[in-house]
Structures are given as C-alpha cells and as structure tokens.
CSV table of C-alpha atoms and ligand atoms in Angstrom, one decimal:
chain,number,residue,atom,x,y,z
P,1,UNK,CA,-6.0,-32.9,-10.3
P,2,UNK,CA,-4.4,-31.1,-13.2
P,3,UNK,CA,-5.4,-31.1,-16.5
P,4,UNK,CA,-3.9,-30.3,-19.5
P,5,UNK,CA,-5.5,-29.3,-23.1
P,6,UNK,CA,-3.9,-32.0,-25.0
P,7,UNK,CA,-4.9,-34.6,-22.3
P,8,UNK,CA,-8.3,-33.6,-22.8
P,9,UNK,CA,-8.2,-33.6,-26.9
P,10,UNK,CA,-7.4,-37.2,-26.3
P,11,UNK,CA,-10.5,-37.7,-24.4
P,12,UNK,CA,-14.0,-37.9,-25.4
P,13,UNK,CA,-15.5,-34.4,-25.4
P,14,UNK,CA,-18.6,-35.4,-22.7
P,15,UNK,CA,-15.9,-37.0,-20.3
P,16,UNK,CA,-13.2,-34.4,-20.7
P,17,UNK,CA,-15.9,-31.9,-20.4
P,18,UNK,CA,-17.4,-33.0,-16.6
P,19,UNK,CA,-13.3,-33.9,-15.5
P,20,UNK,CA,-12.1,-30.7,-16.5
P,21,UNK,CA,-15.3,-28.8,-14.3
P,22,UNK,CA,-13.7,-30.0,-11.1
P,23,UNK,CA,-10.1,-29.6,-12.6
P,24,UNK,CA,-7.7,-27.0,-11.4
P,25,UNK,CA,-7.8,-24.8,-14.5
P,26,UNK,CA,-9.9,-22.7,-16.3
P,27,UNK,CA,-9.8,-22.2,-20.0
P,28,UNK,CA,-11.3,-18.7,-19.8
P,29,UNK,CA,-13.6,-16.1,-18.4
P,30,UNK,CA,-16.7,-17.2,-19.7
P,31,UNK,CA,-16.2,-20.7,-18.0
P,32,UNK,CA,-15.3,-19.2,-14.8
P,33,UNK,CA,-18.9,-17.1,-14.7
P,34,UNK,CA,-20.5,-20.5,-15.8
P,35,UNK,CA,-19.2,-21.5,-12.0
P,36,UNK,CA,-20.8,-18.4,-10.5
P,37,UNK,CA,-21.8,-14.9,-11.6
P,38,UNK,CA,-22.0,-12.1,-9.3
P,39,UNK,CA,-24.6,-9.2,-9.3
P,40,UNK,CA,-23.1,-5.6,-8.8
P,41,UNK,CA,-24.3,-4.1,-5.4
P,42,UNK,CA,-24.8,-7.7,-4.1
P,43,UNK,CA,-24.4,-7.7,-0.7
P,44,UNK,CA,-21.0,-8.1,1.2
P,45,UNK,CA,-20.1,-8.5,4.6
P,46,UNK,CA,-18.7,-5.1,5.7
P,47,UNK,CA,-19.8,-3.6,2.1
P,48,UNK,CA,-21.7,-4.1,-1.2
P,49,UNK,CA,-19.3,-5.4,-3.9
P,50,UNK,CA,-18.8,-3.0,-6.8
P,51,UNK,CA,-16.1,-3.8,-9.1
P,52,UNK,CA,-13.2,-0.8,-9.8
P,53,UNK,CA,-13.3,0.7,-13.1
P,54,UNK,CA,-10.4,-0.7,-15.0
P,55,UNK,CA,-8.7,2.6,-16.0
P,56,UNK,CA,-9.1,3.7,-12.3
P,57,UNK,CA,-7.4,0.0,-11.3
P,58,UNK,CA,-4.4,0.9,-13.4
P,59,UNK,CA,-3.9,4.3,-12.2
P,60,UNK,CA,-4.6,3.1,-8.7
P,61,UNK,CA,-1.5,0.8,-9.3
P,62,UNK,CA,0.7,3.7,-11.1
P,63,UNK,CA,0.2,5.4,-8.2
P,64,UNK,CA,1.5,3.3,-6.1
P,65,UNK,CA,4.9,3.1,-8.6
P,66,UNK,CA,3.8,-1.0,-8.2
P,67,UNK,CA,7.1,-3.0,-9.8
P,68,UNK,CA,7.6,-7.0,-10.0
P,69,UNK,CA,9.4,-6.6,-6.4
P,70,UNK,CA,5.8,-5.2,-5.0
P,71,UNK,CA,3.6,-7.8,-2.9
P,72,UNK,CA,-0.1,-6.1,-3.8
P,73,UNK,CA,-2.8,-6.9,-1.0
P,74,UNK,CA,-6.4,-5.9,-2.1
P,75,UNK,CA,-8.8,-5.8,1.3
P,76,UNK,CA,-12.2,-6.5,0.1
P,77,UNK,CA,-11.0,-8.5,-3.8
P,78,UNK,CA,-14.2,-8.9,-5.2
P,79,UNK,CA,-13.8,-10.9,-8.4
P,80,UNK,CA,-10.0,-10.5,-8.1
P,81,UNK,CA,-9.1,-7.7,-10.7
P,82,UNK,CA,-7.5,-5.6,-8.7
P,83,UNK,CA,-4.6,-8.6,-7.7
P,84,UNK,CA,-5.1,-10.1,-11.5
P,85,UNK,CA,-3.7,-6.3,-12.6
P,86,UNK,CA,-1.1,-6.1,-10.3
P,87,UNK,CA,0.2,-9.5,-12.0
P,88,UNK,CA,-0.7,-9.1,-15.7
P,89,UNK,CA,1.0,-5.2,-15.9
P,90,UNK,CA,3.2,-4.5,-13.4
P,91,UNK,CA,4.3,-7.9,-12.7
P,92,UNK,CA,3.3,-8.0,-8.9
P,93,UNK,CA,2.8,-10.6,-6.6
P,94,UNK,CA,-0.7,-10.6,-5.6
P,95,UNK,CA,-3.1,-11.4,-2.9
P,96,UNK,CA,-7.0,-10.9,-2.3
P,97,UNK,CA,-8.4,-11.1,0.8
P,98,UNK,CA,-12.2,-11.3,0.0
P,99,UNK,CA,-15.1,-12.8,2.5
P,100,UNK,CA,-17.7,-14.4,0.0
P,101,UNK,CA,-16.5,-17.8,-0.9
P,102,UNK,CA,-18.2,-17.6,-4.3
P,103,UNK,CA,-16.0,-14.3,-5.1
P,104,UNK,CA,-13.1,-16.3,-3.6
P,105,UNK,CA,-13.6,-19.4,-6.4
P,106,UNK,CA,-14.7,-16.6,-9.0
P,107,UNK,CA,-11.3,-14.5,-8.9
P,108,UNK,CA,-9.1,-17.2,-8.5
P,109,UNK,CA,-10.7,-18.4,-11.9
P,110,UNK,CA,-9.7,-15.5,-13.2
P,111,UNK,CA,-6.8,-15.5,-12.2
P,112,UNK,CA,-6.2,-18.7,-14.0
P,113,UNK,CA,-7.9,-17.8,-16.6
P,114,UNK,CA,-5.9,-15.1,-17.1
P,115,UNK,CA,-2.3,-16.7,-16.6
P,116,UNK,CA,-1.5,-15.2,-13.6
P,117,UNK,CA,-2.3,-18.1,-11.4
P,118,UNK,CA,1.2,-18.4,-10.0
P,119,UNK,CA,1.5,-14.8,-8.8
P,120,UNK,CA,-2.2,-14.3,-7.5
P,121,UNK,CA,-3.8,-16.1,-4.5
P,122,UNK,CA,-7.2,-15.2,-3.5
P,123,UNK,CA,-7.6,-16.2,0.2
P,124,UNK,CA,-11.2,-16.5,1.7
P,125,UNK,CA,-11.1,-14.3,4.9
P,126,UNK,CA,-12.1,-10.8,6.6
P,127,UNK,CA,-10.0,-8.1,6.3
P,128,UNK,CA,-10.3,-7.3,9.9
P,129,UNK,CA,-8.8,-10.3,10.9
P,130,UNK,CA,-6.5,-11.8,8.7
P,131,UNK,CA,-3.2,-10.3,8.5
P,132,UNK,CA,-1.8,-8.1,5.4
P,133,UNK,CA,1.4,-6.6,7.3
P,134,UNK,CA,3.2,-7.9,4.5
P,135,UNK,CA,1.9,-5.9,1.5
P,136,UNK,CA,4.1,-3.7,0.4
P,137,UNK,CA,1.1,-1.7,-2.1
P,138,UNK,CA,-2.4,-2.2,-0.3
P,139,UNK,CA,-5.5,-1.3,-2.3
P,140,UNK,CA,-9.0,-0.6,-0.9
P,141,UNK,CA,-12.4,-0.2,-1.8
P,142,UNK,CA,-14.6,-0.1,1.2
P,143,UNK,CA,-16.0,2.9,3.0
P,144,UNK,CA,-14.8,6.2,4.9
P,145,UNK,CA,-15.2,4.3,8.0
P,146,UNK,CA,-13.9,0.8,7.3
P,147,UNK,CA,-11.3,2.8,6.4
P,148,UNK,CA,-10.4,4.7,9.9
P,149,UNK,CA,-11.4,1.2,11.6
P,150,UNK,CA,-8.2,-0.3,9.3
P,151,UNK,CA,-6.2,3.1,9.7
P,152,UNK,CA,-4.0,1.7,13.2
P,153,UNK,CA,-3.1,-1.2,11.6
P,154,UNK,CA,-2.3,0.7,8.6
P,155,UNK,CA,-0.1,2.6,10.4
P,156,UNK,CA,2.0,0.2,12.2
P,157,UNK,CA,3.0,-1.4,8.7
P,158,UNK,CA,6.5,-0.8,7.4
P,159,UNK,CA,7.2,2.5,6.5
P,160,UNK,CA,7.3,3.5,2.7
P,161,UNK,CA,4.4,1.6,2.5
P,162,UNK,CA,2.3,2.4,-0.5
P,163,UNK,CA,-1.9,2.6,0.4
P,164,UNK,CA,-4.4,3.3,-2.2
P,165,UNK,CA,-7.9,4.0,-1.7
P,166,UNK,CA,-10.7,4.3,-4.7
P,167,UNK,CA,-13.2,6.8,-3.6
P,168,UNK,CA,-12.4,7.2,0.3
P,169,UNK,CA,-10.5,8.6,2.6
P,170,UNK,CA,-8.9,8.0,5.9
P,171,UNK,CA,-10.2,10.8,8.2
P,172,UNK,CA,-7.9,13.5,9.4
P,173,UNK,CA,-4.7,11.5,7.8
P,174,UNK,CA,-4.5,13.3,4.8
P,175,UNK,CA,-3.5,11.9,1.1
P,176,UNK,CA,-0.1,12.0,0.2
P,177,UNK,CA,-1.6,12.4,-3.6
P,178,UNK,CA,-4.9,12.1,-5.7
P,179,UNK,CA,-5.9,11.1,-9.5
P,180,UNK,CA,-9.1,11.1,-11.0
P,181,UNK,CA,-9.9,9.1,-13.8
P,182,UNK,CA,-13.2,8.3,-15.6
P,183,UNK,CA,-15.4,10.5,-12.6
P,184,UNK,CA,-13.4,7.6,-9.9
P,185,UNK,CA,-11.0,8.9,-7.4
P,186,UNK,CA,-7.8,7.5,-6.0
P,187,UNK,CA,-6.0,8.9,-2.9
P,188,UNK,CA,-2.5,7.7,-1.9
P,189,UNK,CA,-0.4,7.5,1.2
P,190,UNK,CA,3.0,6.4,2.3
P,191,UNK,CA,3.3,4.9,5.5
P,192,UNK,CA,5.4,7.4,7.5
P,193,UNK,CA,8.1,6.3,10.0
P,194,UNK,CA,7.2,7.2,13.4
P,195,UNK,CA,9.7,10.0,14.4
P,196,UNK,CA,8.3,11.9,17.0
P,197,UNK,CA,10.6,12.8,19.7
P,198,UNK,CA,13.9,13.6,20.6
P,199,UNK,CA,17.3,12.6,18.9
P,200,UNK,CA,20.6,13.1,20.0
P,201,UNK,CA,23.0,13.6,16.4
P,202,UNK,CA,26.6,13.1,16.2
P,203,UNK,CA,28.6,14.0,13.4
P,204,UNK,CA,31.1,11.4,11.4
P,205,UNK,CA,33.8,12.0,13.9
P,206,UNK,CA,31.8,11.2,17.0
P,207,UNK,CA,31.4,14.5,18.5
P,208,UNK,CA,27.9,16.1,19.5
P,209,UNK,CA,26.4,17.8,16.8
P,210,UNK,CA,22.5,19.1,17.5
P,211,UNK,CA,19.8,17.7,18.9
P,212,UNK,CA,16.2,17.6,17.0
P,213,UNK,CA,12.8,17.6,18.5
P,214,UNK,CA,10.1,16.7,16.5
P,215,UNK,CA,6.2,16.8,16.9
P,216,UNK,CA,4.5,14.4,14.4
P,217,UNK,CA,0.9,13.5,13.1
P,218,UNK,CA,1.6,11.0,10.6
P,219,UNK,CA,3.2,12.5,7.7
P,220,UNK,CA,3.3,15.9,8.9
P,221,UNK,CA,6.3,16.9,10.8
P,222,UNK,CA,7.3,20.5,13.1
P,223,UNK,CA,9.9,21.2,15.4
P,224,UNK,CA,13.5,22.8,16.5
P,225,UNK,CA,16.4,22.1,16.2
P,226,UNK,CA,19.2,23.0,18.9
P,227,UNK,CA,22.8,23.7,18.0
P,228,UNK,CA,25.4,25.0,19.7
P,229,UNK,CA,22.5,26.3,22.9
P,230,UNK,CA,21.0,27.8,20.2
P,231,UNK,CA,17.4,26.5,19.4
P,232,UNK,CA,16.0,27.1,15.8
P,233,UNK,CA,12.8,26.0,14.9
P,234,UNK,CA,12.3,24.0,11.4
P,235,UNK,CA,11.7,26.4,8.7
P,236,UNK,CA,10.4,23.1,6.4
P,237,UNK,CA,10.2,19.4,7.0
P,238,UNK,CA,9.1,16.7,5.3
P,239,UNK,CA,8.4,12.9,5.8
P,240,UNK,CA,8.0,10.6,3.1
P,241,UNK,CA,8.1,6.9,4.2
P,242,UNK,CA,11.4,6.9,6.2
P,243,UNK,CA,12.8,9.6,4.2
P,244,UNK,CA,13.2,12.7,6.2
P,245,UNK,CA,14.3,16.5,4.8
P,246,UNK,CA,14.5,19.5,7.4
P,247,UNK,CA,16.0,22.8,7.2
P,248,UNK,CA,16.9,25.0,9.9
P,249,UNK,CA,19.2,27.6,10.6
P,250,UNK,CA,22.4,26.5,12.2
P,251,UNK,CA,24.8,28.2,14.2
P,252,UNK,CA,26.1,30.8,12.0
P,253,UNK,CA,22.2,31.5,11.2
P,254,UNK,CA,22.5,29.8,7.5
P,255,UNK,CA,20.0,27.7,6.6
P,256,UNK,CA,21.0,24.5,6.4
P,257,UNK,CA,18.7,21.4,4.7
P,258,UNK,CA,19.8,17.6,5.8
P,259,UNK,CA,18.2,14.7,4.5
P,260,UNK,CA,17.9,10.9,5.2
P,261,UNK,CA,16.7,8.0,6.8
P,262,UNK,CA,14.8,6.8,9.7
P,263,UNK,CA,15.4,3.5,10.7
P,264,UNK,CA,13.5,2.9,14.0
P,265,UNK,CA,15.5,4.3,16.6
P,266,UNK,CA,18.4,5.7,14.5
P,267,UNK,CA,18.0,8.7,11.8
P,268,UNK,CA,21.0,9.3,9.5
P,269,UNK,CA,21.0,12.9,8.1
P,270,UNK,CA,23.7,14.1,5.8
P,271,UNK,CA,24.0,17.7,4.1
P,272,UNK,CA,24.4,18.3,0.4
P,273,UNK,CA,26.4,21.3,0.2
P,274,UNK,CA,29.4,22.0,-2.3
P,275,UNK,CA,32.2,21.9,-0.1
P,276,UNK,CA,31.2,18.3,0.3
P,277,UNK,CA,28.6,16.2,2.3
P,278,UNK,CA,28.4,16.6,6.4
P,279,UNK,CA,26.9,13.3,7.7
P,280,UNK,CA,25.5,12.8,11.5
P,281,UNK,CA,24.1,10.0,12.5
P,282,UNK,CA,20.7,10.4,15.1
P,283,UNK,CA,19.8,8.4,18.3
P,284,UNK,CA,16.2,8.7,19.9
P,285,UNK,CA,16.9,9.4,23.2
P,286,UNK,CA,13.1,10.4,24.1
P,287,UNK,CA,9.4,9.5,22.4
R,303,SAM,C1,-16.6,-2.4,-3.2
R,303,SAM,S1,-16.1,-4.1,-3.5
R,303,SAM,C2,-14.4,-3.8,-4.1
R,303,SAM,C3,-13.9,-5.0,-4.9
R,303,SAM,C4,-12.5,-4.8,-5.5
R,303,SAM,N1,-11.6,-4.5,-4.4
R,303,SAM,C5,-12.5,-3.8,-6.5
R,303,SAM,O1,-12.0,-2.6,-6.2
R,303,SAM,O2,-12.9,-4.0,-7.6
R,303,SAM,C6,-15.8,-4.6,-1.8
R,303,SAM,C7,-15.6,-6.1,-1.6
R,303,SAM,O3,-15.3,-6.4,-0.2
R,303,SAM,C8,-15.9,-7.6,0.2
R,303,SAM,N2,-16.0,-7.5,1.6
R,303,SAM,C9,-16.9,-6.9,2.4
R,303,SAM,N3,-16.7,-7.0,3.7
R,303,SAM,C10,-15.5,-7.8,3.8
R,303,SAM,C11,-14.8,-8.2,4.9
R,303,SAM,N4,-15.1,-8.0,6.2
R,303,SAM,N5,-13.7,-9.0,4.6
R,303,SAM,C12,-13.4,-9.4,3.3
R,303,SAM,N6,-14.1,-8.9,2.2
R,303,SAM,C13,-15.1,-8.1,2.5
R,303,SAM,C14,-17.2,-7.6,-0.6
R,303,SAM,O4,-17.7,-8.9,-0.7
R,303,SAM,C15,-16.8,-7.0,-1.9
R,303,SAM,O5,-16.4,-8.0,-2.8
C-alpha cells in the first residue's frame, strides 16, 4: 500500500503513524535508521561493510564519465549510496546487489527517502551469483581477492565497460586510471574487446590490404603487421574498450596510424591522413 502525505494529514496522527511504518514510503533518513541501523565493520558475508567516503563516491562515478544513459551496478551496496549517487547527480539508473537483508530494506529507504526510488533498486543477493552483465559502470568495494575471483566475469562483459574499484585492485590486470581523494583510492578499467589473433583487412574497394596479428593481455596489445610480404611490427597500440589505434610502417616504410572499432569478429580501421581517409575493414580469420 501507498501512502501519501496529505492522506495521512487527514488521519489521526497515532493511526497514520503505525499505517505509514509498513507503507511503501519513507519520509526521510532518520525514519529509515528508526527501521534498522547498521554498525560500521559489522560483519558481511564475503566482507565487513564499510561505507565509501562520499567525495571518493562521486569521483568514483566521474571516473567512470557515468551519464543518465549509464545502468550503475554496485557489488556489495551496503546502505545503497553508491546506487542513490549514481541517481541523484549523474542521473543513472541504479542497482545494488547487497547480501544482508537489513542493508537491502535500509538502502532502499534511502533510496526513497531520497527521491530516487524510481531509478534505484536494491536487490537482496550475492554477488557471485546473481548476474550484473548488464551494468554498463560497475562499482566495487570488496577485497584484492574478491576481486580476481569476479575478474572472468568482468571480463566477458561488453566492452567499453566502465569498472571502478575503491581501494583494490585486480591482480596483474592493470588500471586503466587512478584518483585519490580524502586518503581513499579509486582505480578504473575499461572492459577491453578481445582482439587477439589474426585478421585478414580489405580495403574499401575489396582488394587485400594487410593482415594484423595481435598478442593481447587485456588491455595491452603487441604485434606485426604484414603488407605487401613485408612484416612490420607495431611501433604503438592501444586498446580502449573496442577502440583500437596501431601504427606501423607500411610498405613504403612510413609510419602509418589506423584507428577504429572492434566489433566481435570484425575490426574496421580507417587512416587519418590529409589526402583523405583510407578505410579497411578486418576479419578474424584465427584466435
Ligand atoms: C565494504 S562494504 C561497501 C559498501 C558500498 N559498496 C560502499 O562502497 O559504500 C561491502 C558490502 O558488501 C556486502 N557483501 C559482502 N559479501 C557479499 C556478497 N557475497 N554478496 C553481496 N553483498 C556482500 C557487505 O554486507 C557490505 O555491505
């Protein structure tokens, strides 16, 4: 049942008092820690819950260029701010997975409590099995090696997507970028498209144009490039999400930077010289 103010103005304060403790809403914080009222380092089921310094939850969500389009997951929620943020400044959608029902009831409060009801939902789960492949920013505040045990799945989410972590890391997959704030620590990472291999390129009139091997461990890209019989190594590459930038020498031995996209199996490059752009277009033809 729903409850309005006015409805309740019209009732006696006693009644309107008890209806409105089981009612949908919450008038503000203070209520909602009436209902229950967590103890920092109380025990959690993976990890202790310890609530993200607000500054620190802002730049966590700056980092992660969050807009209105962006659906935020939080693994671990705690009492919900991180979600609650995402929806009061940068518009998000929002979810929180979090595994202690009382947390569950106490975000989602405050979630009401602060408006954003209709763009946050707090579900009552376990990180390691419900499923957040949707997220398009995904926050964490666990530990080093809850972390690497959520890294594969990490990794098999849609590239460009935008991971934050407050205070740990991810093991040997290095940050994409770091901010400190207030003595906390953020680390980011973009979910790179999986690129190793070899691809076949044509160029826009169909003919054969190089072929590209590439060696990958997540972000970080190496490889050659063959043109013409003649095999060049990379002299830089980089992989951001599914955009792609390499530079190699080409058949007349001047460098020569292409940039694009990976989409799956198919990489579109195109060059940005004066004389105009060169497009090719990229098959895998070997993982
Ligand atoms: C360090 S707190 C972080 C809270 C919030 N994300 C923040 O940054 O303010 C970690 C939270 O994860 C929750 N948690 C621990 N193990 C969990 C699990 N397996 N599934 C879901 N939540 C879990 C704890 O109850 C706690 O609220």
């Amino acid at each position: 049942m729903r409850l309005h103010r006015s409805a309740c103005v019209a009732l006696l304060y006693g009644i309107c008092l008890t209806i409105a403790h089981g009612a949908a809403f919450a008038r503000d914080r203070q209520e909602c820690e009436r209902l229950y009222q967590p103890a920092v380092g109380q025990e959690g089921k993976d990890v202790i819950w310890v609530p993200t310094d607000d500054d620190l939850v802002t730049r966590m969500l700056e980092m992660a260029q969050t807009t209105s389009s962006d659906l935020v997951i939080d693994l671990g929620a705690g009492d919900g701010k991180i979600p609650i943020a995402a929806a009061k400044q940068f518009g998000a959608t929002a979810v929180g997975i979090e595994y202690n029902p009382d947390m569950v009831r106490l975000a989602q409060c405050y979630a009401e409590a602060e408006g954003v009801a209709d763009k946050v939902r707090i579900i009552h789960g376990d990180i390691f099995e419900e499923d957040f492949s949707r997220a398009t920013v995904l926050t964490l505040y666990l530990l080093p090696d809850l972390n690497i045990r959520l890294r594969p799945k990490i990794l098999e989410m849609r590239p460009g997507t935008r991971v934050v972590s407050h205070s740990f890391l991810m093991g040997d997959w290095e940050p994409d970028d770091e901010s400190r704030v207030n003595y906390g620590e953020a680390y980011l990472w973009i979910v790179p498209a999986k690129v190793q291999g070899q691809w076949v390129f044509t160029d826009a009139d169909g003919r054969d144009a190089f072929t590209l091997e590439l060696e990958q461990k997540y972000q970080k890209i190496s490889g050659s490039v063959t043109m013409n019989g003649r095999r060049q190594p990379l002299t830089d590459a980089a992989l951001r999400g599914e955009d792609i930038r390499l530079t190699f020498a080409d058949a007349g031995g001047q460098l020569l930077t292409v940039q694009g996209k990976v989409n799956g199996e198919e990489m579109r490059l195109a060059t940005g010289t004066r004389e105009g752009s060169r497009r090719y277009v990229g098959k895998r033809s070997s993982s």
